[in-house]
mmCIF file of C-alpha atoms in Angstrom:
data_model
loop_
_atom_site.group_PDB
_atom_site.id
_atom_site.type_symbol
_atom_site.label_atom_id
_atom_site.label_comp_id
_atom_site.label_asym_id
_atom_site.label_seq_id
_atom_site.Cartn_x
_atom_site.Cartn_y
_atom_site.Cartn_z
ATOM 1 C CA GLU H 1 86.963 103.750 117.166
ATOM 2 C CA PRO H 2 90.434 104.876 116.006
ATOM 3 C CA GLU H 3 90.725 105.603 112.316
ATOM 4 C CA VAL H 4 93.180 106.218 109.521
ATOM 5 C CA THR H 5 92.820 109.730 108.124
ATOM 6 C CA GLN H 6 93.838 110.845 104.653
ATOM 7 C CA THR H 7 94.257 114.210 102.969
ATOM 8 C CA PRO H 8 93.316 115.524 100.518
ATOM 9 C CA SER H 9 90.046 113.741 99.849
ATOM 10 C CA HIS H 10 90.242 114.790 96.204
ATOM 11 C CA GLN H 11 93.035 116.288 94.118
ATOM 12 C CA VAL H 12 93.135 117.271 90.465
ATOM 13 C CA THR H 13 96.597 117.654 88.953
ATOM 14 C CA GLN H 14 98.172 118.261 85.590
ATOM 15 C CA MET H 15 100.021 115.408 83.931
ATOM 16 C CA GLY H 16 103.720 115.552 84.806
ATOM 17 C CA GLN H 17 103.174 117.302 88.132
ATOM 18 C CA GLU H 18 104.277 115.916 91.480
ATOM 19 C CA VAL H 19 101.630 114.870 93.979
ATOM 20 C CA ILE H 20 101.921 114.085 97.670
ATOM 21 C CA LEU H 21 99.132 112.202 99.403
ATOM 22 C CA ARG H 22 99.124 112.297 103.174
ATOM 23 C CA CYS H 23 97.956 109.841 105.789
ATOM 24 C CA VAL H 24 97.845 109.682 109.566
ATOM 25 C CA PRO H 25 97.807 105.982 110.539
ATOM 26 C CA ILE H 26 96.355 104.746 113.810
ATOM 27 C CA SER H 27 98.752 105.804 116.541
ATOM 28 C CA ASN H 28 99.942 102.468 117.977
ATOM 29 C CA HIS H 29 100.185 100.725 114.604
ATOM 30 C CA LEU H 30 103.538 99.601 113.263
ATOM 31 C CA TYR H 31 102.802 98.634 109.646
ATOM 32 C CA PHE H 32 101.636 101.074 107.011
ATOM 33 C CA TYR H 33 100.408 100.464 103.501
ATOM 34 C CA TRP H 34 99.258 102.158 100.332
ATOM 35 C CA TYR H 35 96.722 100.568 98.028
ATOM 36 C CA ARG H 36 94.999 102.008 94.995
ATOM 37 C CA GLN H 37 91.731 101.377 93.189
ATOM 38 C CA ILE H 38 91.200 102.541 89.632
ATOM 39 C CA LEU H 39 87.526 103.332 89.019
ATOM 40 C CA GLY H 40 85.555 100.108 88.580
ATOM 41 C CA GLN H 41 88.566 97.877 89.227
ATOM 42 C CA LYS H 42 90.081 95.877 92.067
ATOM 43 C CA VAL H 43 91.861 97.257 95.093
ATOM 44 C CA GLU H 44 95.588 96.787 94.354
ATOM 45 C CA PHE H 45 98.528 96.642 96.741
ATOM 46 C CA LEU H 46 101.264 99.210 96.178
ATOM 47 C CA VAL H 47 103.651 99.131 99.123
ATOM 48 C CA SER H 48 104.080 98.212 102.779
ATOM 49 C CA PHE H 49 106.320 100.050 105.224
ATOM 50 C CA TYR H 50 107.738 99.009 108.566
ATOM 51 C CA ASN H 51 110.467 100.349 110.806
ATOM 52 C CA ASN H 52 111.130 103.268 108.457
ATOM 53 C CA GLU H 53 111.698 101.189 105.377
ATOM 54 C CA ILE H 54 109.760 99.519 102.591
ATOM 55 C CA SER H 55 109.109 95.870 103.440
ATOM 56 C CA GLU H 56 107.220 94.877 100.294
ATOM 57 C CA LYS H 57 106.223 96.539 97.042
ATOM 58 C CA SER H 58 104.305 95.569 93.931
ATOM 59 C CA GLU H 59 105.300 95.974 90.291
ATOM 60 C CA ILE H 60 103.020 99.029 90.149
ATOM 61 C CA PHE H 61 105.271 100.817 92.666
ATOM 62 C CA ASP H 62 107.988 101.897 90.237
ATOM 63 C CA ASP H 63 110.564 104.675 90.480
ATOM 64 C CA GLN H 64 107.858 107.326 90.098
ATOM 65 C CA PHE H 65 106.507 106.418 93.535
ATOM 66 C CA SER H 66 108.062 106.914 96.946
ATOM 67 C CA VAL H 67 106.881 106.725 100.541
ATOM 68 C CA GLU H 68 108.075 108.502 103.624
ATOM 69 C CA ARG H 69 107.329 108.777 107.303
ATOM 70 C CA PRO H 70 108.570 112.332 107.858
ATOM 71 C CA ASP H 71 107.613 112.476 111.534
ATOM 72 C CA GLY H 72 106.016 110.303 114.192
ATOM 73 C CA SER H 73 102.499 110.559 112.846
ATOM 74 C CA ASN H 74 102.385 111.141 109.074
ATOM 75 C CA PHE H 75 102.904 108.678 106.247
ATOM 76 C CA THR H 76 103.093 110.034 102.704
ATOM 77 C CA LEU H 77 102.938 108.724 99.154
ATOM 78 C CA LYS H 78 104.666 110.825 96.507
ATOM 79 C CA ILE H 79 104.142 110.424 92.792
ATOM 80 C CA ARG H 80 106.983 112.258 91.068
ATOM 81 C CA SER H 81 105.604 112.880 87.592
ATOM 82 C CA THR H 82 101.959 111.929 87.314
ATOM 83 C CA LYS H 83 100.532 110.135 84.297
ATOM 84 C CA LEU H 84 96.918 109.887 83.187
ATOM 85 C CA GLU H 85 96.848 106.242 84.285
ATOM 86 C CA ASP H 86 97.696 107.264 87.859
ATOM 87 C CA SER H 87 94.113 108.527 88.222
ATOM 88 C CA ALA H 88 92.647 106.384 90.982
ATOM 89 C CA MET H 89 91.517 106.296 94.598
ATOM 90 C CA TYR H 90 94.556 105.849 96.839
ATOM 91 C CA PHE H 91 93.970 104.165 100.191
ATOM 92 C CA CYS H 92 96.318 104.350 103.132
ATOM 93 C CA ALA H 93 96.072 101.549 105.684
ATOM 94 C CA SER H 94 97.727 100.468 108.895
ATOM 95 C CA SER H 95 97.910 97.436 111.164
ATOM 96 C CA GLU H 96 99.324 96.666 114.565
ATOM 97 C CA GLU H 97 101.593 93.952 113.213
ATOM 98 C CA THR H 98 101.638 92.155 109.883
ATOM 99 C CA THR H 99 98.476 91.763 107.845
ATOM 100 C CA ALA H 100 98.751 88.084 108.584
ATOM 101 C CA GLY H 101 96.318 87.507 111.430
ATOM 102 C CA ASN H 102 95.800 91.166 112.209
ATOM 103 C CA THR H 103 93.096 93.569 111.177
ATOM 104 C CA ILE H 104 94.167 96.077 108.581
ATOM 105 C CA TYR H 105 92.391 99.421 108.813
ATOM 106 C CA PHE H 106 91.846 101.467 105.672
ATOM 107 C CA GLY H 107 91.348 105.194 105.381
ATOM 108 C CA GLU H 108 88.586 106.738 103.314
ATOM 109 C CA GLY H 109 90.898 107.375 100.399
ATOM 110 C CA SER H 110 92.311 110.231 98.342
ATOM 111 C CA TRP H 111 90.799 110.501 94.914
ATOM 112 C CA LEU H 112 93.475 111.589 92.402
ATOM 113 C CA THR H 113 92.478 112.851 88.977
ATOM 114 C CA VAL H 114 95.286 113.485 86.480
ATOM 115 C CA VAL H 115 94.299 115.674 83.518
ATOM 116 C CA SER L 1 98.993 82.861 86.980
ATOM 117 C CA GLN L 2 97.434 83.652 90.353
ATOM 118 C CA LYS L 3 93.728 84.367 90.243
ATOM 119 C CA ILE L 4 90.916 85.250 92.666
ATOM 120 C CA GLU L 5 87.329 85.068 91.487
ATOM 121 C CA GLN L 6 84.208 86.176 93.293
ATOM 122 C CA ASN L 7 81.123 84.373 92.090
ATOM 123 C CA SER L 8 79.186 87.173 90.527
ATOM 124 C CA GLU L 9 79.347 90.884 90.021
ATOM 125 C CA ALA L 10 75.947 91.385 91.637
ATOM 126 C CA LEU L 11 73.591 89.488 93.888
ATOM 127 C CA ASN L 12 70.008 90.552 94.649
ATOM 128 C CA ILE L 13 68.121 89.015 97.566
ATOM 129 C CA GLN L 14 65.053 89.725 99.672
ATOM 130 C CA GLU L 15 65.337 91.111 103.181
ATOM 131 C CA GLY L 16 65.484 88.371 105.782
ATOM 132 C CA LYS L 17 67.098 85.798 103.470
ATOM 133 C CA THR L 18 70.640 84.511 103.721
ATOM 134 C CA ALA L 19 73.149 85.936 101.255
ATOM 135 C CA THR L 20 75.948 83.588 100.204
ATOM 136 C CA LEU L 21 78.979 84.991 98.404
ATOM 137 C CA THR L 22 81.758 82.861 96.937
ATOM 138 C CA CYS L 23 85.477 83.444 96.587
ATOM 139 C CA ASN L 24 87.566 80.996 94.564
ATOM 140 C CA TYR L 25 91.292 81.159 94.050
ATOM 141 C CA THR L 26 93.918 79.366 91.989
ATOM 142 C CA ASN L 27 97.683 79.090 92.287
ATOM 143 C CA TYR L 28 97.769 80.518 95.801
ATOM 144 C CA SER L 29 98.618 79.039 99.147
ATOM 145 C CA PRO L 30 97.098 81.681 101.382
ATOM 146 C CA ALA L 31 97.874 81.707 105.051
ATOM 147 C CA TYR L 32 94.784 83.810 105.697
ATOM 148 C CA LEU L 33 91.668 84.900 103.898
ATOM 149 C CA GLN L 34 89.843 88.093 104.774
ATOM 150 C CA TRP L 35 86.477 89.577 103.887
ATOM 151 C CA TYR L 36 85.851 93.302 103.590
ATOM 152 C CA ARG L 37 82.849 95.501 102.968
ATOM 153 C CA GLN L 38 83.180 98.491 100.648
ATOM 154 C CA ASP L 39 80.545 101.170 100.179
ATOM 155 C CA PRO L 40 80.662 103.448 97.090
ATOM 156 C CA GLY L 41 83.491 105.969 97.294
ATOM 157 C CA ARG L 42 84.664 104.638 100.681
ATOM 158 C CA GLY L 43 87.574 102.556 101.906
ATOM 159 C CA PRO L 44 87.284 98.810 102.563
ATOM 160 C CA VAL L 45 86.137 97.906 106.063
ATOM 161 C CA PHE L 46 87.453 94.698 107.626
ATOM 162 C CA LEU L 47 84.800 92.127 108.531
ATOM 163 C CA LEU L 48 86.328 88.713 109.198
ATOM 164 C CA LEU L 49 89.608 86.845 108.924
ATOM 165 C CA ILE L 50 89.944 83.064 108.693
ATOM 166 C CA ARG L 51 93.193 81.126 108.930
ATOM 167 C CA GLU L 52 94.144 78.212 106.688
ATOM 168 C CA ASN L 53 93.705 75.731 109.547
ATOM 169 C CA GLU L 54 90.213 77.000 110.421
ATOM 170 C CA LYS L 55 87.104 75.689 108.710
ATOM 171 C CA GLU L 56 84.588 78.255 109.904
ATOM 172 C CA LYS L 57 84.410 81.628 111.652
ATOM 173 C CA ARG L 58 81.380 83.519 112.880
ATOM 174 C CA LYS L 59 80.668 87.085 113.957
ATOM 175 C CA GLU L 60 77.094 88.089 114.745
ATOM 176 C CA ARG L 61 75.126 87.510 111.486
ATOM 177 C CA LEU L 62 78.252 86.783 109.458
ATOM 178 C CA LYS L 63 79.823 83.402 108.798
ATOM 179 C CA VAL L 64 82.873 82.529 106.745
ATOM 180 C CA THR L 65 84.063 79.092 105.670
ATOM 181 C CA PHE L 66 87.439 78.232 104.192
ATOM 182 C CA ASP L 67 88.125 75.051 102.227
ATOM 183 C CA THR L 68 91.788 74.900 101.195
ATOM 184 C CA THR L 69 91.176 71.673 99.257
ATOM 185 C CA LEU L 70 88.502 73.263 97.085
ATOM 186 C CA LYS L 71 90.393 76.591 97.207
ATOM 187 C CA GLN L 72 87.186 78.328 98.136
ATOM 188 C CA SER L 73 85.702 80.560 100.804
ATOM 189 C CA LEU L 74 81.992 81.151 101.358
ATOM 190 C CA PHE L 75 80.696 84.281 103.084
ATOM 191 C CA HIS L 76 77.194 84.193 104.527
ATOM 192 C CA ILE L 77 75.030 87.020 105.855
ATOM 193 C CA THR L 78 71.983 85.645 107.655
ATOM 194 C CA ALA L 79 68.755 87.605 108.202
ATOM 195 C CA SER L 80 69.948 90.130 105.640
ATOM 196 C CA GLN L 81 68.882 93.771 105.883
ATOM 197 C CA PRO L 82 68.832 96.601 103.320
ATOM 198 C CA ALA L 83 71.732 98.152 105.298
ATOM 199 C CA ASP L 84 73.843 95.133 104.281
ATOM 200 C CA SER L 85 73.754 96.359 100.665
ATOM 201 C CA ALA L 86 77.370 97.000 99.649
ATOM 202 C CA THR L 87 80.226 95.435 97.720
ATOM 203 C CA TYR L 88 81.946 92.583 99.534
ATOM 204 C CA LEU L 89 85.590 91.862 98.797
ATOM 205 C CA CYS L 90 87.615 88.804 99.581
ATOM 206 C CA ALA L 91 91.356 89.196 100.014
ATOM 207 C CA LEU L 92 94.136 86.660 100.287
ATOM 208 C CA ASP L 93 97.200 87.030 102.417
ATOM 209 C CA THR L 94 100.094 84.724 101.643
ATOM 210 C CA GLY L 95 101.967 86.085 104.644
ATOM 211 C CA ARG L 96 103.935 88.631 102.632
ATOM 212 C CA ARG L 97 102.064 91.584 104.132
ATOM 213 C CA ALA L 98 100.400 92.344 100.789
ATOM 214 C CA LEU L 99 96.701 91.599 100.405
ATOM 215 C CA THR L 100 95.454 90.470 97.002
ATOM 216 C CA PHE L 101 91.817 91.439 96.505
ATOM 217 C CA GLY L 102 89.092 89.933 94.391
ATOM 218 C CA SER L 103 86.951 92.179 92.225
ATOM 219 C CA GLY L 104 84.046 92.023 94.683
ATOM 220 C CA THR L 105 80.385 91.069 94.668
ATOM 221 C CA ARG L 106 77.801 93.846 94.834
ATOM 222 C CA LEU L 107 75.017 92.759 97.176
ATOM 223 C CA GLN L 108 71.612 94.415 96.994
ATOM 224 C CA VAL L 109 69.083 93.518 99.705
ATOM 225 C CA GLN L 110 65.540 94.435 98.717
ATOM 226 C CA PRO L 111 63.112 95.486 101.465
#
């Protein structure tokens, strides 16, 4: 079964540092997403990406966050200046078309700890 | 404000029984409702999707119902097994390509 892969699985960073989380979506998928889950809380939508541009973003996805598809396979989430409250599990996901009516596949997550 | 509620934080049942989990929502008009399984420290795994014009969907031991009048979905696992123990999440899709998740119900199936 094809899968979404994420690296690193766990990263510890100092407050104020930049972090890049990397994802390889499933190869024939067209839509890519980032979600996050703070420990003990709900999974929350951050951003969706299609055709090399953001198609939707939540209020959490402020100017500190950016996404990029630097080549044909990787999809990255950058946090410019991390805050303590950015500590969470970050999930990358992908789908063949829109989430509407199509399965969305999640990766295993990157656990970010900001100290 | 928009709200999704899953009936309880935890549900304990005996092996072989049917588990029924509830998802209620307010102030949404979802086009689709999805159910996911999440194990500790892992990503959500898609289980079933039901469209607003469908009343029921089945897959092996799983069954989902969707009542847009009551604004409720029920998720059933029949002949439950200890391996079914996990957190189950419902998620609404209004068609904007952004899923909104409930907080989940932790199911524990006792052998």
